[in-house]
Amino acid sequence: MNNLTIAWIVFPFIVGFVIYLFPKLDRYLALLGAIVSGGYAFSLLVQQSPLKLQLIDTFGVTLEADQLSGFFILTNALVTAAVILYCWDTGKSAFFYAQAIILHGSVNATFVCSDFVSLYVALEVSGIAAFLLIAYPRTDRSLWVALRYLFTSNVAMLFYLIGAVLVYQANHSFAFAGLREAPPEALALIFLGLLVKGGVFVSGLWLPLTHSESETPVSAMLSGVVVKTGIFPLVRCALVISEIDPIVRFFGVATALFGVFYAVFEKDSKRMLAFHTVSQLGFVLAAPEVGGFYALTHGLVKSALFLIAGSLPSRNFKELQQTPINTPIWIALVIASFSISGFPMLSGFGAKVLTMKNLVPWQVIVMNLAALGTAISFAKFIFLPHQKVENAEKMRAGFWGALIVLLGGLILANVIYYDAYTLENIIKPLAIIALGWLVYYFILKKSTIKLPRFGEKFDDLVGFMSLVLVFLFWMGFAWLGI
Amino acid sequence: MLEAFVFATIMCGFFGILLKKNLVMKIISMDVMSAGVVAYYVLIASRNGLFTPILSDAKNLAFADPVPQGVILTAIVIGLSIQALMLVGVMKLSRDNPTLEIDEIEKNNTP
């Protein structure tokens, strides 16, 4: 299993370079890379004991693969496979596939790292690959969005590096567990880096513009897996060190509310999805023990929604309400929306129930409010008009292939937590959904409130970083007393 | 004392990113900041001594810690490649926004 793990980490990068040598085989090779990851993730999920690897020496790279990483890796494999299928006949160049699979590989590497330096390397590689993917259309706007992304994440990672060396100074190793002995500055600096990278709370305001302005398959991949590279280390730290758990939970709750508040009032479909990603990341952080399953569900659903939203006639909800969309697309849209609002029979339901069960008491009310907000914001999709369009242009086979992978994954993932199906558990989400629809139908459908784009300028993003840093310092010193 | 200078460098870089209006100046500020971070790693490595940690006849010298130095090499390489990528992006952007004022670019490119 040890050699297998190393081979699996290296494999996507090798595939990425081989694609340059044989540009004709690009799609097949990229898909192969995703399938191999999927197989490895299954073997992780089946096996019970966590796998720990220590390469070279005590200072070397340490890896840790357990069920939590298994869930994240599975998400990554399915989303990448779906994105490659989606791009199958769109005439993307070999460069695109090579970058996609390298991004896939670096995200995989993030999910097994258990020391701060290998995590840094993996995060930076994923940042560069994501930059190249966002800038792929080579238009001015995509270049600016990509530059902004790379700039923000790189500044955050510089802070992170300072934190990492403080951890080293305190216990002569970079392992995650060393965060306990490290001074609180280290905690604040490392958390700042991860929070910005993962798009959490106010430091995550770079996310909506980046995700909504990139191309459809790219935003599916960014929202589905790449943001989770910042979330996963936070979850892992919270599990390894119990003192950190309250901070992570606090940020989870704050993010869930913050994101969903924007999502409810948003009038643009892709921006709504992006803000909603922010909120869902909060759900993952709110209950770190079960974050893996939630991340899997959210990754599948969000990339499906982004792929569908990219093929709708317009991005503006006002226009969408006037032009009926083709019924098959509408059905796919409704399945995805139902899953994310927690409707039974789809894995979003199991994930929500599981998360709600693992909350500490002060979180419960707020998280239920966030779930209500989710139901409200997805009512916008469910109540779109639809009809059978006779001479509609044929949707590409790749689009349906991608959706079958994602939505099929959603239905199959139900078996992971089938204990959720008790009467009490089923009634609660249904009530929340019904309430959300009522609120949407009678109040919000007519509302014309438009939230200002506050704090999304580049300078504001860097400014928020310093604010969050001050806040984390205060939390580390005063709140936890460490 | 040296530590204070290193932190001053990092802060100078950070405020440069925050306050400069020109995109190229921002990137240079980021470089200043990353130079500060690199210097901090070197500083921490030299806490126990300054001798190069290589195999030699000399015994019981105060060696510098090789781990932070080795680690920061990776970060230097990554920083360099990111700088290069960003400058290419800026070159492309400068064709349509010759001043590279960040406000202008932002106004033209946000929906």
XYZ file of N, CA, C and O in Angstrom, chain A residues 141 145 207-216 219 266-275 305-321 323 325 380-381 384 450 453 456, chain B residues 109-111:
204
model
N -10.289 39.872 -19.507
C -10.965 39.651 -18.236
C -10.459 38.395 -17.558
O -10.160 38.401 -16.355
N -8.747 38.169 -13.873
C -9.307 37.336 -12.796
C -8.264 36.336 -12.312
O -8.070 36.132 -11.105
N -13.489 34.818 -3.984
C -14.037 33.622 -4.613
C -15.173 33.892 -5.602
O -15.135 33.362 -6.712
N -16.173 34.717 -5.267
C -17.307 34.851 -6.181
C -16.913 35.313 -7.579
O -17.335 34.721 -8.563
N -16.080 36.323 -7.656
C -15.704 36.820 -8.979
C -14.903 35.766 -9.739
O -15.170 35.488 -10.914
N -13.942 35.156 -9.070
C -13.094 34.162 -9.732
C -13.934 33.011 -10.266
O -13.785 32.598 -11.409
N -14.835 32.503 -9.428
C -15.591 31.336 -9.855
C -16.636 31.669 -10.892
O -16.975 30.837 -11.715
N -17.188 32.895 -10.839
C -18.261 33.164 -11.785
C -17.720 33.645 -13.125
O -18.382 33.504 -14.138
N -16.515 34.188 -13.165
C -16.035 34.703 -14.446
C -15.183 33.710 -15.220
O -14.841 33.957 -16.370
N -14.789 32.583 -14.593
C -14.012 31.636 -15.383
C -14.957 30.785 -16.225
O -16.171 30.817 -16.053
N -14.377 30.007 -17.127
C -15.178 29.186 -18.030
C -15.972 28.138 -17.260
O -15.587 27.765 -16.157
N -17.037 27.609 -17.892
C -17.905 26.665 -17.190
C -17.155 25.467 -16.601
O -17.237 25.232 -15.398
N -14.831 26.579 -13.743
C -15.451 26.961 -12.470
C -16.036 25.745 -11.774
O -16.061 25.702 -10.547
N -28.741 37.185 -4.499
C -27.986 37.340 -5.747
C -28.892 37.112 -6.958
O -29.746 36.254 -6.946
N -28.674 37.933 -7.997
C -29.538 37.847 -9.174
C -28.861 37.167 -10.363
O -29.444 37.035 -11.422
N -27.627 36.766 -10.185
C -26.887 36.183 -11.288
C -26.604 34.725 -10.935
O -26.119 34.435 -9.849
N -26.946 33.794 -11.846
C -26.927 32.385 -11.429
C -25.530 31.923 -11.030
O -25.361 31.252 -10.019
N -24.505 32.265 -11.825
C -23.179 31.743 -11.485
C -22.623 32.375 -10.206
O -21.975 31.713 -9.418
N -22.923 33.670 -10.002
C -22.463 34.303 -8.763
C -23.190 33.701 -7.555
O -22.614 33.544 -6.487
N -24.469 33.387 -7.775
C -25.222 32.769 -6.681
C -24.564 31.446 -6.298
O -24.353 31.164 -5.109
N -24.210 30.642 -7.311
C -23.568 29.359 -7.016
C -22.247 29.569 -6.295
O -21.901 28.829 -5.368
N -21.499 30.598 -6.717
C -20.199 30.832 -6.096
C -20.355 31.222 -4.632
O -19.663 30.696 -3.759
N -21.296 32.128 -4.351
C -21.522 32.510 -2.958
C -21.995 31.318 -2.152
O -21.666 31.161 -0.976
N -24.071 21.611 -10.858
C -24.837 22.849 -11.012
C -24.095 23.843 -11.904
O -24.701 24.517 -12.734
N -22.777 23.942 -11.735
C -22.029 24.874 -12.572
C -22.094 24.446 -14.036
O -22.248 25.285 -14.927
N -21.979 23.133 -14.287
C -22.033 22.666 -15.675
C -23.407 22.970 -16.270
O -23.514 23.380 -17.426
N -24.470 22.780 -15.482
C -25.811 23.049 -16.012
C -25.999 24.550 -16.217
O -26.484 25.000 -17.255
N -25.568 25.333 -15.223
C -25.768 26.786 -15.326
C -25.038 27.343 -16.541
O -25.463 28.323 -17.152
N -23.921 26.679 -16.920
C -23.199 27.152 -18.089
C -23.956 26.898 -19.374
O -23.687 27.537 -20.394
N -24.914 25.946 -19.371
C -25.620 25.659 -20.616
C -27.024 26.258 -20.629
O -27.792 26.008 -21.540
N -27.368 27.043 -19.614
C -28.652 27.754 -19.639
C -28.540 28.944 -20.593
O -27.434 29.445 -20.835
N -29.665 29.401 -21.133
C -29.589 30.486 -22.112
C -29.058 31.808 -21.564
O -28.511 32.603 -22.311
N -29.221 32.047 -20.270
C -28.775 33.332 -19.743
C -28.263 33.134 -18.327
O -28.507 32.096 -17.720
N -27.542 34.128 -17.813
C -27.078 34.028 -16.434
C -27.947 34.831 -15.493
O -27.853 34.674 -14.288
N -28.778 35.678 -16.057
C -29.606 36.548 -15.227
C -30.920 35.847 -14.883
O -31.621 35.363 -15.767
N -31.274 35.806 -13.593
C -32.497 35.106 -13.214
C -33.741 35.759 -13.796
O -34.709 35.091 -14.125
N -33.721 37.080 -13.953
C -34.879 37.789 -14.534
C -35.166 37.266 -15.935
O -36.317 37.001 -16.285
N -34.107 37.128 -16.747
C -34.308 36.647 -18.109
C -34.676 35.172 -18.119
O -35.500 34.735 -18.924
N -34.084 34.422 -17.214
C -34.367 32.985 -17.166
C -35.828 32.725 -16.836
O -36.411 31.756 -17.290
N -36.417 33.628 -16.040
C -37.820 33.412 -15.674
C -38.757 33.649 -16.855
O -39.890 33.229 -16.843
N -37.713 33.002 -20.280
C -37.493 32.028 -21.340
C -37.518 30.616 -20.771
O -36.706 30.280 -19.934
N -36.844 26.765 -20.283
C -35.685 25.956 -20.635
C -36.135 24.552 -20.968
O -37.234 24.130 -20.608
N -34.934 29.354 -6.502
C -34.788 30.138 -7.733
C -34.613 29.233 -8.939
O -35.126 29.519 -10.019
N -33.870 28.145 -8.767
C -33.665 27.227 -9.891
C -34.878 26.352 -10.107
O -35.291 26.097 -11.226
N -37.999 27.644 -12.114
C -37.835 28.188 -13.466
C -38.851 27.530 -14.391
O -39.164 26.354 -14.241
N -30.714 44.598 -4.352
C -29.454 44.159 -4.944
C -28.337 44.559 -3.984
O -28.180 45.730 -3.659
N -21.570 45.307 -4.371
C -20.386 44.435 -4.393
C -19.343 45.008 -3.474
O -18.336 45.556 -3.896
N -15.018 43.521 -2.867
C -14.479 42.554 -3.816
C -13.379 43.138 -4.686
O -12.895 42.484 -5.593
N -12.673 45.401 -16.275
C -12.802 43.954 -16.329
C -13.746 43.336 -15.320
O -13.841 42.123 -15.249
N -14.428 44.138 -14.503
C -15.432 43.519 -13.641
C -16.804 43.808 -14.237
O -17.062 44.921 -14.681
N -17.675 42.810 -14.242
C -18.987 43.006 -14.849
C -19.858 43.943 -14.027
O -19.652 44.043 -12.829
